[in-house]
Amino acid sequence: ALPTHLNSKHSPALDRQTSSPLAKSCAIVIIAGLLWKALDYPGSSIGLIGMLLLYASILRKYSFAWLIVIPAALPILDFSPWTGRLFFSEFDYFVLLSFALSLWYGRWNSPLKIIKPGVLFLFALYTLLYIISLLQGLFPWQALDINAFTNYYSQYNALRVAKGLIWANLFLPLLAYQQYSHKDIKTYFTYGILTGLTLSVFCSLWERTIFTGLFDFSSDFRITSTFYSMHTGGAPLDAYLLLSIPFISLLLIQSKNILLRTLFIPLLFAISLYTLLVTYSRGSYIAFVFTLLILISGLFICYRQQITSHWKKLLWLPSFLLLTAIIATPVLKGSFIQHRFSQAHQAADTRTDHWLGAIAMMDSGIFTSLFGMGLGSFPRTYLWNHFSDQIPATFLLHQEKNDSYLQLGAGRPLYIEQIIKITANTRYNLSLDYRMNSAHSRLSISICEKAIQHSFNCQETELIPEQKQADWQHFTRTINTQNLSSNFRPIKLILRNKQPDSSIEIKNIALNSANKESLIQNGSFSKGMDHWFFTSDDHIPWRAENLWVQILFDQGWLGLISFMLILFYSVIYLCQQLLKQDYYAAITLSSLTGFFIVGIIDSPFDQAIISLLFFMIVYISLINPEHK
């Protein structure tokens, strides 16, 4: 337990702590950068700044607020389908503001006060190797041009991937401060995780409701919830759910509120399990079973001495197992997952070939073997290694005199899309300028009801040139939205190059109704890819689809070995805490178990929010309150 004066209220001594001039200078620089980015935000700058000011006022009064807000905001603050910003999300604003205010008010302390030096050395070693791999991914240095932050082939993709660990490490001094100014940061952090989980799974219910209905288990529809990074596939939603769901048990253990225990907790568990099931990920199903087994076993170890005298408290176990069976049975009997189960062997062979191919793509030099190809380098490495075979989807922005235009490259299907507000059963005038390098080129222009990976009720127009034209041509067509329904599904304008061996150049896209202003934002591409988003049907080119292969590819053998040392120490430490009847250790062990099992079929660390959540869970689980 903490000293008696370090209770849940602020410690007066810590409240009077002042920050150094250097720390305040860094805070000013961060806040100035955030303000500059907010003013350039491709949406409501006033709304964004308002949210940040509200958060700042809360954080100023309650220094621990970030422990709840950051994990709560992590799964939901990504508006990239609307903004087109892939490298810096709304969530990053809140992360940086948390750092800035903590620096300004001196709310940081040495991590040595909460984590043993030997453990910090392991993390410091991994971080050093990580930075080397980051630099490896960034060089040779790419010019800060219009394409620098628009696609994953950019060298700056290394920064997008690296954010997760960097943010987690910067939170460590803040954790050290909070540990000695509040009673139980683990509880605050768990409340944040569960808040984010609740918001995310309710968004999943909404997605299922508007696209397929809650009880349709035969349609080929896989949800993405608020994880829009799944526009290139992957399983960040699966990884997030498996990391988060075990923390529901903390409420069950700590709360004495009857309504919370009998209504909210079972409801949250049921919806979370339903969301995991309708991802239709076979690996996630297996991971959940092992997660549940580890959680039940761990809690049994913690409470083995009280079982005989408090056996009534164990009645929740058969209740939750029965709830699991009730929810899982109709999904598992559905034709879609049955079809996926029948393809399991074929999928395993495909993934194995992909893992071996990923390793084979690595350079043969000793430096690459030790430090990897560099963070975020997989997509462009795959592109260049398959350039003459099956070219992955590409797009680039170009500038010509005073004009900007979009080039849809040859290759596998890729969709450039924008969310628009249109009315059903209305005639719209579509116009654009185009240039094609082949008379066989085909441009598909569709208006669809569209989720991230699935389209419905599309109105398609195909642009077919009569002959190859070196100059810009103008295209106009009337589109009737009569087949689009009036439900709540998002409507998108979608561009696609249908010819796999030729490119198309596009600019000045407009969609007008009754001489009104165009519904398309940034149709001239003068603001880069603002308001434009891309999705890809082909998920293989974007990641190694295996956590361990991805770490080896990005960070080399030294990075992989150092990460495994951290993993081994964490597991041993948590098992030791488990034997001391620490139920938080049981929860964390089950959380990490599910994460690593789903990591066999996915590369969750290519998404910064997942790596941030993972390392924050690990850091907090390793905090030793008695170590000073």
XYZ file of C-alpha atoms in Angstrom:
628
model
C 0.000 0.000 0.000
C 1.052 3.593 -0.517
C 1.940 5.921 2.369
C -1.162 7.296 4.066
C -0.589 10.858 2.830
C -0.579 9.668 -0.775
C -4.286 8.982 -1.070
C -6.686 9.511 -3.956
C -6.561 13.275 -3.455
C -3.690 15.429 -4.590
C -0.628 15.412 -2.373
C -0.044 19.049 -1.261
C 3.699 18.668 -1.681
C 3.297 17.451 -5.244
C 0.702 20.119 -6.069
C 3.256 22.778 -5.167
C 5.857 21.199 -7.434
C 7.026 23.671 -10.060
C 8.367 22.920 -13.488
C 11.753 23.972 -14.807
C 12.108 26.724 -17.445
C 13.262 24.102 -19.956
C 10.177 21.952 -19.336
C 7.899 24.980 -19.698
C 9.662 25.938 -22.921
C 9.070 22.441 -24.306
C 5.409 22.704 -23.274
C 5.056 26.029 -25.116
C 6.599 24.532 -28.266
C 4.217 21.536 -28.151
C 1.140 23.713 -27.591
C 2.191 26.090 -30.378
C 2.588 23.106 -32.719
C -0.836 21.771 -31.743
C -2.436 25.150 -32.374
C -0.786 25.369 -35.801
C -1.986 21.853 -36.672
C -5.494 22.584 -35.360
C -5.806 25.698 -37.523
C -4.857 23.555 -40.536
C -7.325 20.836 -39.572
C -9.496 19.698 -42.545
C -12.684 19.873 -40.563
C -14.025 22.088 -37.795
C -10.948 23.737 -36.282
C -13.183 25.489 -33.747
C -14.691 22.179 -32.654
C -11.298 20.540 -32.303
C -9.818 23.461 -30.373
C -12.919 23.505 -28.164
C -12.466 19.825 -27.267
C -8.790 20.403 -26.506
C -9.575 23.399 -24.287
C -12.181 21.378 -22.403
C -9.694 18.553 -21.885
C -7.002 21.038 -20.814
C -9.297 22.569 -18.197
C -10.109 19.125 -16.796
C -6.469 18.057 -16.807
C -5.393 21.288 -15.130
C -7.685 20.566 -12.181
C -7.320 16.761 -12.096
C -3.781 15.691 -12.905
C -4.827 12.023 -13.156
C -7.489 12.709 -15.838
C -5.204 11.600 -18.674
C -5.104 8.092 -17.156
C -8.799 7.820 -17.977
C -9.124 10.039 -21.062
C -6.210 8.633 -23.093
C -7.255 4.934 -23.015
C -10.895 6.016 -23.423
C -10.125 8.137 -26.493
C -7.658 5.659 -28.018
C -10.158 3.550 -30.022
C -12.521 6.331 -31.104
C -10.559 9.503 -31.919
C -9.744 8.759 -35.538
C -11.694 10.698 -38.156
C -9.403 9.871 -41.089
C -12.260 8.821 -43.449
C -13.522 12.412 -43.137
C -10.229 14.309 -42.877
C -7.966 12.168 -45.044
C -5.159 12.534 -42.477
C -3.467 9.152 -42.002
C -0.284 10.069 -40.147
C -1.542 12.408 -37.414
C -4.948 11.667 -35.909
C -7.197 13.522 -33.493
C -6.011 11.159 -30.774
C -2.453 12.474 -31.184
C -3.647 15.963 -30.247
C -4.841 14.680 -26.882
C -1.654 12.698 -26.284
C 0.592 15.695 -26.953
C -1.599 18.023 -24.902
C -1.273 15.603 -21.969
C 2.528 15.801 -22.256
C 2.525 19.583 -22.596
C 0.406 20.246 -19.508
C 2.332 17.709 -17.457
C 5.582 19.459 -18.395
C 4.113 22.887 -17.629
C 2.882 21.928 -14.158
C 5.857 19.711 -13.298
C 3.737 16.572 -13.120
C 6.469 14.106 -13.951
C 8.976 12.076 -12.017
C 11.749 9.553 -12.567
C 10.511 6.120 -13.731
C 13.176 4.650 -11.435
C 10.802 5.439 -8.580
C 8.238 2.926 -9.799
C 10.076 0.354 -11.948
C 13.256 -1.525 -11.085
C 16.460 -0.334 -12.825
C 17.059 -3.723 -14.448
C 13.615 -3.652 -16.065
C 14.071 -0.071 -17.241
C 17.388 -1.112 -18.765
C 15.582 -3.740 -20.869
C 13.079 -1.168 -22.070
C 15.836 1.391 -22.712
C 17.767 -1.182 -24.767
C 14.672 -2.049 -26.789
C 13.910 1.644 -27.302
C 17.471 2.338 -28.490
C 17.250 -0.489 -31.024
C 13.792 0.761 -31.970
C 15.162 4.239 -32.716
C 17.872 2.728 -34.912
C 15.173 0.876 -36.860
C 13.161 4.103 -37.017
C 16.105 5.903 -38.605
C 16.623 2.944 -40.917
C 13.016 3.348 -42.069
C 13.333 7.120 -42.520
C 16.491 7.056 -44.648
C 17.291 7.762 -47.386
C 15.549 11.013 -46.481
C 12.446 11.810 -48.539
C 11.629 15.394 -49.395
C 8.709 16.920 -47.505
C 6.614 17.068 -50.635
C 2.899 16.672 -51.273
C 3.145 12.859 -51.002
C 5.163 12.721 -47.772
C 2.173 11.989 -45.514
C -0.470 10.638 -47.891
C 0.373 6.956 -48.332
C 2.166 4.081 -46.635
C 4.899 3.850 -49.277
C 6.399 7.043 -47.866
C 9.609 6.931 -45.804
C 7.663 8.843 -43.150
C 5.496 5.795 -42.605
C 8.211 4.936 -40.071
C 7.021 7.836 -37.904
C 3.398 6.701 -38.107
C 4.341 3.229 -36.879
C 6.815 4.454 -34.236
C 4.378 6.769 -32.457
C 2.967 4.025 -30.242
C 6.174 3.120 -28.401
C 7.353 6.743 -28.343
C 4.107 7.898 -26.730
C 4.204 5.012 -24.223
C 7.763 5.864 -23.175
C 6.913 9.542 -22.751
C 4.026 8.549 -20.490
C 6.391 6.731 -18.107
C 7.495 9.872 -16.172
C 3.839 10.887 -15.936
C 2.996 7.465 -14.522
C 5.775 7.875 -11.955
C 4.253 11.161 -10.806
C 0.725 9.765 -10.626
C 1.806 6.668 -8.707
C 2.961 8.850 -5.839
C 0.097 11.313 -5.939
C -2.841 8.905 -6.210
C -3.854 5.713 -4.570
C -4.338 3.321 -7.479
C -3.457 4.301 -11.045
C -4.287 0.774 -12.204
C -7.938 1.385 -11.392
C -8.021 4.759 -13.161
C -6.352 3.266 -16.231
C -8.782 0.341 -16.249
C -11.753 2.718 -16.101
C -10.305 4.447 -19.167
C -9.911 1.142 -21.017
C -13.466 0.108 -20.224
C -14.843 3.491 -21.270
C -13.095 3.175 -24.632
C -14.236 -0.436 -24.961
C -17.846 0.561 -24.270
C -17.808 3.332 -26.876
C -16.114 1.110 -29.455
C -18.429 -1.893 -29.127
C -21.548 0.280 -29.239
C -20.196 1.726 -32.494
C -19.860 -1.879 -33.677
C -23.512 -2.508 -32.874
C -24.473 0.581 -34.854
C -22.353 -0.535 -37.823
C -23.958 -3.961 -37.840
C -27.438 -2.476 -37.452
C -27.247 -0.153 -40.454
C -25.431 -2.523 -42.816
C -26.594 -6.099 -42.137
C -28.713 -6.186 -39.018
C -27.613 -7.642 -35.699
C -28.685 -11.219 -36.396
C -27.554 -11.777 -39.970
C -24.700 -14.284 -39.657
C -24.633 -15.386 -43.292
C -23.581 -12.170 -45.038
C -19.966 -11.604 -46.019
C -19.610 -8.510 -43.854
C -16.745 -8.012 -41.396
C -16.960 -5.025 -39.084
C -14.276 -2.423 -38.472
C -16.036 -0.398 -35.746
C -13.982 2.792 -35.191
C -10.729 1.188 -36.392
C -10.535 2.850 -39.776
C -6.899 1.739 -40.119
C -8.463 -1.517 -41.316
C -8.845 0.157 -44.731
C -5.834 -1.976 -45.701
C -6.940 -5.011 -43.716
C -5.272 -6.284 -40.584
C -6.845 -6.994 -37.223
C -6.332 -3.982 -34.924
C -9.951 -4.329 -33.755
C -9.337 -7.962 -32.772
C -6.120 -7.060 -30.947
C -7.835 -4.200 -29.133
C -10.751 -6.351 -27.982
C -8.489 -9.125 -26.724
C -6.351 -6.632 -24.822
C -9.371 -4.887 -23.292
C -12.071 -7.485 -22.558
C -10.250 -9.118 -19.578
C -10.333 -5.793 -17.709
C -14.120 -6.116 -17.402
C -13.397 -8.586 -14.583
C -11.822 -5.780 -12.517
C -15.244 -4.157 -12.224
C -16.694 -7.489 -11.192
C -14.066 -7.869 -8.465
C -14.010 -4.320 -7.119
C -17.534 -3.012 -7.538
C -20.178 -3.524 -4.874
C -22.885 -1.757 -6.858
C -25.673 -4.272 -7.517
C -26.890 -2.527 -10.689
C -23.375 -2.398 -12.098
C -22.693 -6.075 -11.341
C -26.025 -7.439 -12.541
C -26.707 -5.206 -15.554
C -23.816 -3.158 -16.946
C -20.999 -5.705 -16.565
C -22.883 -8.619 -18.227
C -24.132 -6.236 -20.943
C -20.634 -4.906 -21.686
C -19.216 -8.426 -21.765
C -22.003 -9.639 -24.048
C -21.620 -6.794 -26.547
C -17.814 -7.072 -26.500
C -17.984 -10.808 -27.145
C -20.533 -10.263 -29.912
C -18.220 -7.698 -31.523
C -15.293 -10.104 -31.369
C -17.395 -12.887 -32.895
C -18.620 -10.809 -35.837
C -15.053 -9.954 -36.822
C -15.229 -13.557 -38.125
C -11.527 -13.967 -37.337
C -10.740 -17.620 -36.642
C -7.536 -16.724 -34.841
C -9.391 -14.332 -32.553
C -11.802 -17.081 -31.558
C -8.904 -19.269 -30.470
C -7.260 -16.346 -28.711
C -10.441 -15.589 -26.753
C -10.712 -19.177 -25.504
C -7.142 -19.066 -24.172
C -7.738 -15.592 -22.732
C -10.753 -16.860 -20.817
C -8.888 -19.953 -19.564
C -5.933 -17.898 -18.310
C -8.235 -15.363 -16.642
C -10.304 -18.022 -14.842
C -7.184 -19.949 -13.794
C -5.453 -16.795 -12.574
C -8.430 -15.643 -10.513
C -8.789 -19.151 -9.084
C -5.170 -18.966 -7.895
C -5.786 -15.549 -6.362
C -8.918 -16.608 -4.466
C -8.220 -20.276 -3.836
C -8.176 -19.779 -0.055
C -11.575 -18.051 0.000
C -13.428 -20.465 -2.264
C -14.976 -22.595 0.467
C -16.126 -19.645 2.587
C -17.202 -17.360 -0.268
C -18.428 -19.881 -2.827
C -21.495 -17.768 -3.667
C -19.243 -15.151 -5.230
C -18.176 -17.750 -7.802
C -21.667 -18.018 -9.236
C -20.709 -15.351 -11.791
C -18.481 -17.903 -13.544
C -21.169 -20.329 -14.795
C -23.385 -17.324 -15.559
C -20.768 -15.779 -17.838
C -19.948 -19.122 -19.454
C -23.653 -19.607 -20.187
C -23.828 -16.071 -21.593
C -20.819 -16.848 -23.793
C -22.500 -19.981 -25.151
C -25.778 -18.150 -25.834
C -24.038 -15.389 -27.814
C -21.528 -17.601 -29.630
C -23.838 -20.396 -30.771
C -25.851 -18.550 -33.477
C -22.702 -16.896 -34.833
C -20.787 -20.179 -35.022
C -23.731 -21.827 -36.762
C -23.866 -19.080 -39.382
C -22.985 -20.012 -42.955
C -20.283 -17.351 -43.310
C -18.065 -18.520 -40.444
C -18.685 -22.143 -41.417
C -17.352 -21.317 -44.851
C -14.314 -19.642 -43.291
C -13.660 -22.673 -41.094
C -13.690 -24.869 -44.202
C -10.931 -22.711 -45.694
C -8.691 -22.788 -42.619
C -6.037 -25.090 -44.102
C -5.811 -23.071 -47.295
C -5.537 -19.835 -45.305
C -2.774 -21.333 -43.150
C -0.763 -22.256 -46.249
C -1.259 -18.781 -47.716
C -0.078 -17.085 -44.537
C 2.929 -19.366 -44.169
C 4.011 -18.572 -47.728
C 3.555 -14.877 -46.995
C 5.695 -15.041 -43.827
C 8.481 -16.828 -45.677
C 8.170 -14.337 -48.527
C 8.428 -11.413 -46.091
C 11.664 -12.755 -44.631
C 12.998 -13.454 -48.126
C 12.421 -9.799 -49.095
C 14.869 -8.598 -46.458
C 18.282 -7.392 -47.613
C 21.127 -9.813 -47.005
C 23.523 -7.371 -45.289
C 24.652 -7.753 -41.689
C 23.163 -4.376 -40.698
C 19.717 -5.423 -41.933
C 20.006 -8.765 -40.145
C 20.769 -6.978 -36.875
C 18.495 -3.918 -37.126
C 15.906 -4.833 -39.760
C 14.634 -3.123 -42.876
C 13.308 -0.213 -40.837
C 9.978 0.645 -39.252
C 7.112 1.087 -41.712
C 9.173 -0.200 -44.632
C 7.143 -3.316 -45.442
C 4.634 -1.757 -47.902
C 7.273 -0.130 -50.127
C 9.566 -3.183 -49.911
C 6.696 -5.391 -51.049
C 5.898 -2.913 -53.831
C 9.403 -2.961 -55.279
C 9.778 -6.730 -54.925
C 6.512 -7.362 -56.788
C 6.691 -4.504 -59.255
C 6.964 -6.666 -62.355
C 4.712 -9.452 -61.086
C 1.479 -8.399 -59.407
C 1.810 -4.690 -58.705
C 0.157 -3.554 -55.459
C -2.204 -0.613 -55.657
C -0.611 2.842 -55.872
C -1.619 6.481 -56.042
C 0.376 9.706 -56.136
C -0.269 13.410 -56.118
C 1.446 15.621 -58.694
C 1.760 19.339 -59.254
C 1.823 20.842 -62.736
C 2.218 24.594 -62.990
C -0.448 25.887 -60.609
C -2.571 22.726 -60.665
C -2.548 19.590 -58.549
C -3.856 16.256 -59.731
C -4.212 12.666 -58.566
C -2.612 9.772 -60.425
C -4.208 6.362 -59.921
C -1.450 3.924 -60.758
C -1.635 0.537 -62.381
C -1.991 -2.494 -60.153
C -4.418 -4.321 -57.947
C -7.720 -2.647 -56.999
C -7.511 0.483 -54.875
C -10.338 2.891 -54.087
C -10.040 6.632 -53.501
C -13.165 7.812 -51.755
C -14.829 10.734 -50.013
C -17.841 10.811 -47.714
C -20.528 13.066 -49.194
C -23.946 14.291 -48.148
C -26.454 13.581 -50.888
C -30.189 13.000 -51.128
C -31.785 9.830 -52.445
C -33.779 10.013 -55.705
C -31.998 13.159 -56.874
C -30.156 14.003 -60.089
C -26.566 15.218 -59.722
C -24.123 16.524 -62.284
C -20.700 14.870 -62.015
C -17.727 16.489 -63.737
C -13.945 16.094 -63.747
C -10.842 16.566 -65.857
C -8.831 13.505 -66.805
C -5.776 12.371 -68.717
C -5.029 8.778 -69.683
C -1.888 7.191 -71.105
C -3.701 4.368 -72.862
C -6.817 4.015 -74.985
C -7.615 0.912 -72.922
C -7.835 2.879 -69.676
C -11.002 2.671 -67.623
C -12.034 4.887 -64.727
C -14.873 3.750 -62.485
C -16.765 6.501 -60.639
C -19.301 5.205 -58.123
C -21.620 6.568 -55.490
C -22.224 3.883 -52.888
C -23.457 3.201 -49.416
C -20.123 2.079 -48.059
C -18.461 0.786 -44.921
C -14.667 0.590 -44.840
C -14.458 -2.672 -46.801
C -17.965 -3.281 -48.141
C -20.156 -1.414 -50.653
C -23.930 -1.469 -51.179
C -26.368 -0.066 -53.793
C -23.679 1.459 -55.991
C -24.447 3.840 -58.852
C -21.487 3.359 -61.179
C -20.352 5.468 -64.107
C -17.477 4.284 -66.285
C -15.220 6.694 -68.129
C -13.906 5.120 -71.360
C -11.717 7.270 -73.622
C -12.190 6.996 -77.349
C -8.441 7.173 -77.872
C -5.230 7.997 -76.038
C -5.069 11.741 -75.290
C -1.942 13.621 -74.208
C -3.947 16.665 -73.105
C -6.468 17.081 -70.351
C -10.050 16.147 -71.287
C -13.285 17.165 -69.598
C -15.887 14.611 -68.563
C -19.428 15.247 -67.369
C -22.285 12.879 -66.593
C -25.662 13.029 -64.858
C -26.116 10.579 -61.977
C -29.461 9.639 -60.436
C -29.346 8.411 -56.843
C -32.644 6.558 -57.118
C -31.304 3.225 -55.818
C -29.678 4.710 -52.716
C -31.734 4.218 -49.592
C -32.505 6.836 -46.983
C -30.977 4.894 -44.082
C -28.031 5.970 -41.950
C -25.331 4.339 -44.062
C -22.496 6.697 -45.086
C -22.563 7.659 -48.769
C -19.250 7.880 -50.601
C -17.970 8.943 -53.997
C -15.438 6.305 -55.063
C -12.759 6.442 -57.771
C -11.091 3.317 -59.103
C -8.688 2.537 -61.918
C -10.198 -0.572 -63.513
C -7.310 -1.227 -65.888
C -4.416 -3.013 -64.082
C -1.743 -2.033 -66.625
C -2.243 1.708 -67.159
C -2.517 4.833 -65.006
C -5.122 7.610 -64.919
C -4.736 11.253 -63.916
C -7.668 13.173 -62.414
C -8.390 16.692 -61.182
C -11.208 19.211 -60.627
C -13.822 16.712 -59.459
C -17.225 18.263 -58.777
C -20.691 16.940 -57.904
C -23.475 19.507 -58.190
C -27.205 19.548 -57.738
C -29.450 22.348 -59.069
C -26.526 24.731 -59.603
C -25.494 24.500 -55.974
C -21.926 24.426 -54.703
C -20.092 21.149 -55.290
C -20.547 18.478 -52.652
C -16.933 17.372 -53.173
C -14.355 18.904 -50.865
C -10.830 19.468 -52.169
C -11.829 18.204 -55.610
C -8.796 19.975 -57.096
C -6.377 18.170 -54.715
C -4.809 21.562 -53.974
C -4.784 20.548 -50.285
C -3.200 17.189 -50.885
C -5.384 14.260 -49.854
C -7.426 16.228 -47.336
C -10.971 14.771 -47.173
C -9.915 11.842 -49.405
C -9.422 8.338 -48.035
C -8.197 5.152 -49.658
C -9.107 1.488 -49.177
C -7.670 -1.661 -50.667
C -9.176 -5.097 -51.268
C -5.739 -6.702 -51.331
C -4.439 -6.826 -47.752
C -1.252 -8.837 -48.266
C 1.026 -5.983 -49.466
C 0.641 -3.869 -46.337
C 2.028 -6.034 -43.505
C 3.728 -9.317 -42.679
C 0.534 -10.684 -41.038
C 2.532 -12.045 -38.086
C 3.786 -10.117 -35.048
C 7.113 -11.935 -34.795
C 7.867 -11.818 -38.509
C 6.964 -8.112 -38.545
C 9.324 -7.329 -35.649
C 12.092 -9.303 -37.356
C 11.440 -7.533 -40.654
C 11.272 -4.042 -39.139
C 13.803 -4.338 -36.308
C 16.040 -7.301 -37.112
C 17.283 -10.007 -34.775
C 18.441 -7.578 -32.090
C 15.025 -5.946 -31.932
C 13.270 -9.324 -31.822
C 15.546 -10.707 -29.090
C 15.254 -7.578 -26.930
C 11.457 -7.643 -27.274
C 11.365 -11.314 -26.241
C 13.503 -10.516 -23.170
C 10.898 -7.926 -22.149
C 8.145 -10.447 -22.755
C 9.829 -13.199 -20.724
C 10.527 -10.895 -17.801
C 6.962 -9.536 -17.844
C 5.431 -13.019 -17.814
C 7.716 -14.215 -14.999
C 7.005 -11.095 -12.943
C 3.249 -11.384 -13.460
C 3.304 -15.062 -12.470
C 5.158 -14.106 -9.281
C 2.558 -11.448 -8.530
C -0.171 -13.964 -9.265
C 1.179 -16.271 -6.568
C 0.939 -13.289 -4.213
C -2.787 -13.170 -5.020
C -2.567 -10.060 -7.224
C -5.715 -10.275 -9.338
C -4.501 -7.429 -11.591
C -1.644 -9.729 -12.643
C -4.191 -12.386 -13.628
C -6.100 -9.867 -15.724
C -2.933 -8.617 -17.430
C -1.677 -12.135 -18.154
C -4.951 -13.074 -19.833
C -4.925 -9.795 -21.799
C -1.403 -10.397 -23.111
C -2.185 -14.045 -23.884
C -4.987 -13.144 -26.264
C -2.886 -10.413 -27.847
C 0.051 -12.705 -28.629
C -2.155 -15.468 -30.000
C -3.880 -13.081 -32.414
C -0.369 -11.833 -33.240
C 0.244 -15.168 -34.952
C -2.088 -14.100 -37.773
C -1.628 -10.328 -37.698
C 0.934 -7.539 -37.226
C -0.782 -5.368 -34.589
C 2.295 -3.203 -33.948
C 1.924 -1.532 -37.354
C -0.896 0.471 -35.713
C 0.412 3.000 -33.196
C -2.664 2.955 -30.949
C -2.350 -0.805 -30.445
C 1.352 -0.662 -29.582
C 0.647 2.271 -27.234
C -2.079 0.333 -25.413
C 0.077 -2.795 -25.234
C 3.113 -1.060 -23.735
C 0.987 0.999 -21.348
C -0.604 -2.202 -20.026
C 2.842 -3.756 -19.611
C 4.342 -0.678 -17.940
C 1.495 -0.311 -15.468
C 1.530 -4.015 -14.629
C 5.258 -3.798 -13.790
C 4.907 -0.857 -11.395
C 6.173 -1.748 -7.929
C 4.628 0.656 -5.359
C 7.210 -0.325 -2.750
C 10.195 0.431 -4.978
C 11.656 3.921 -4.579
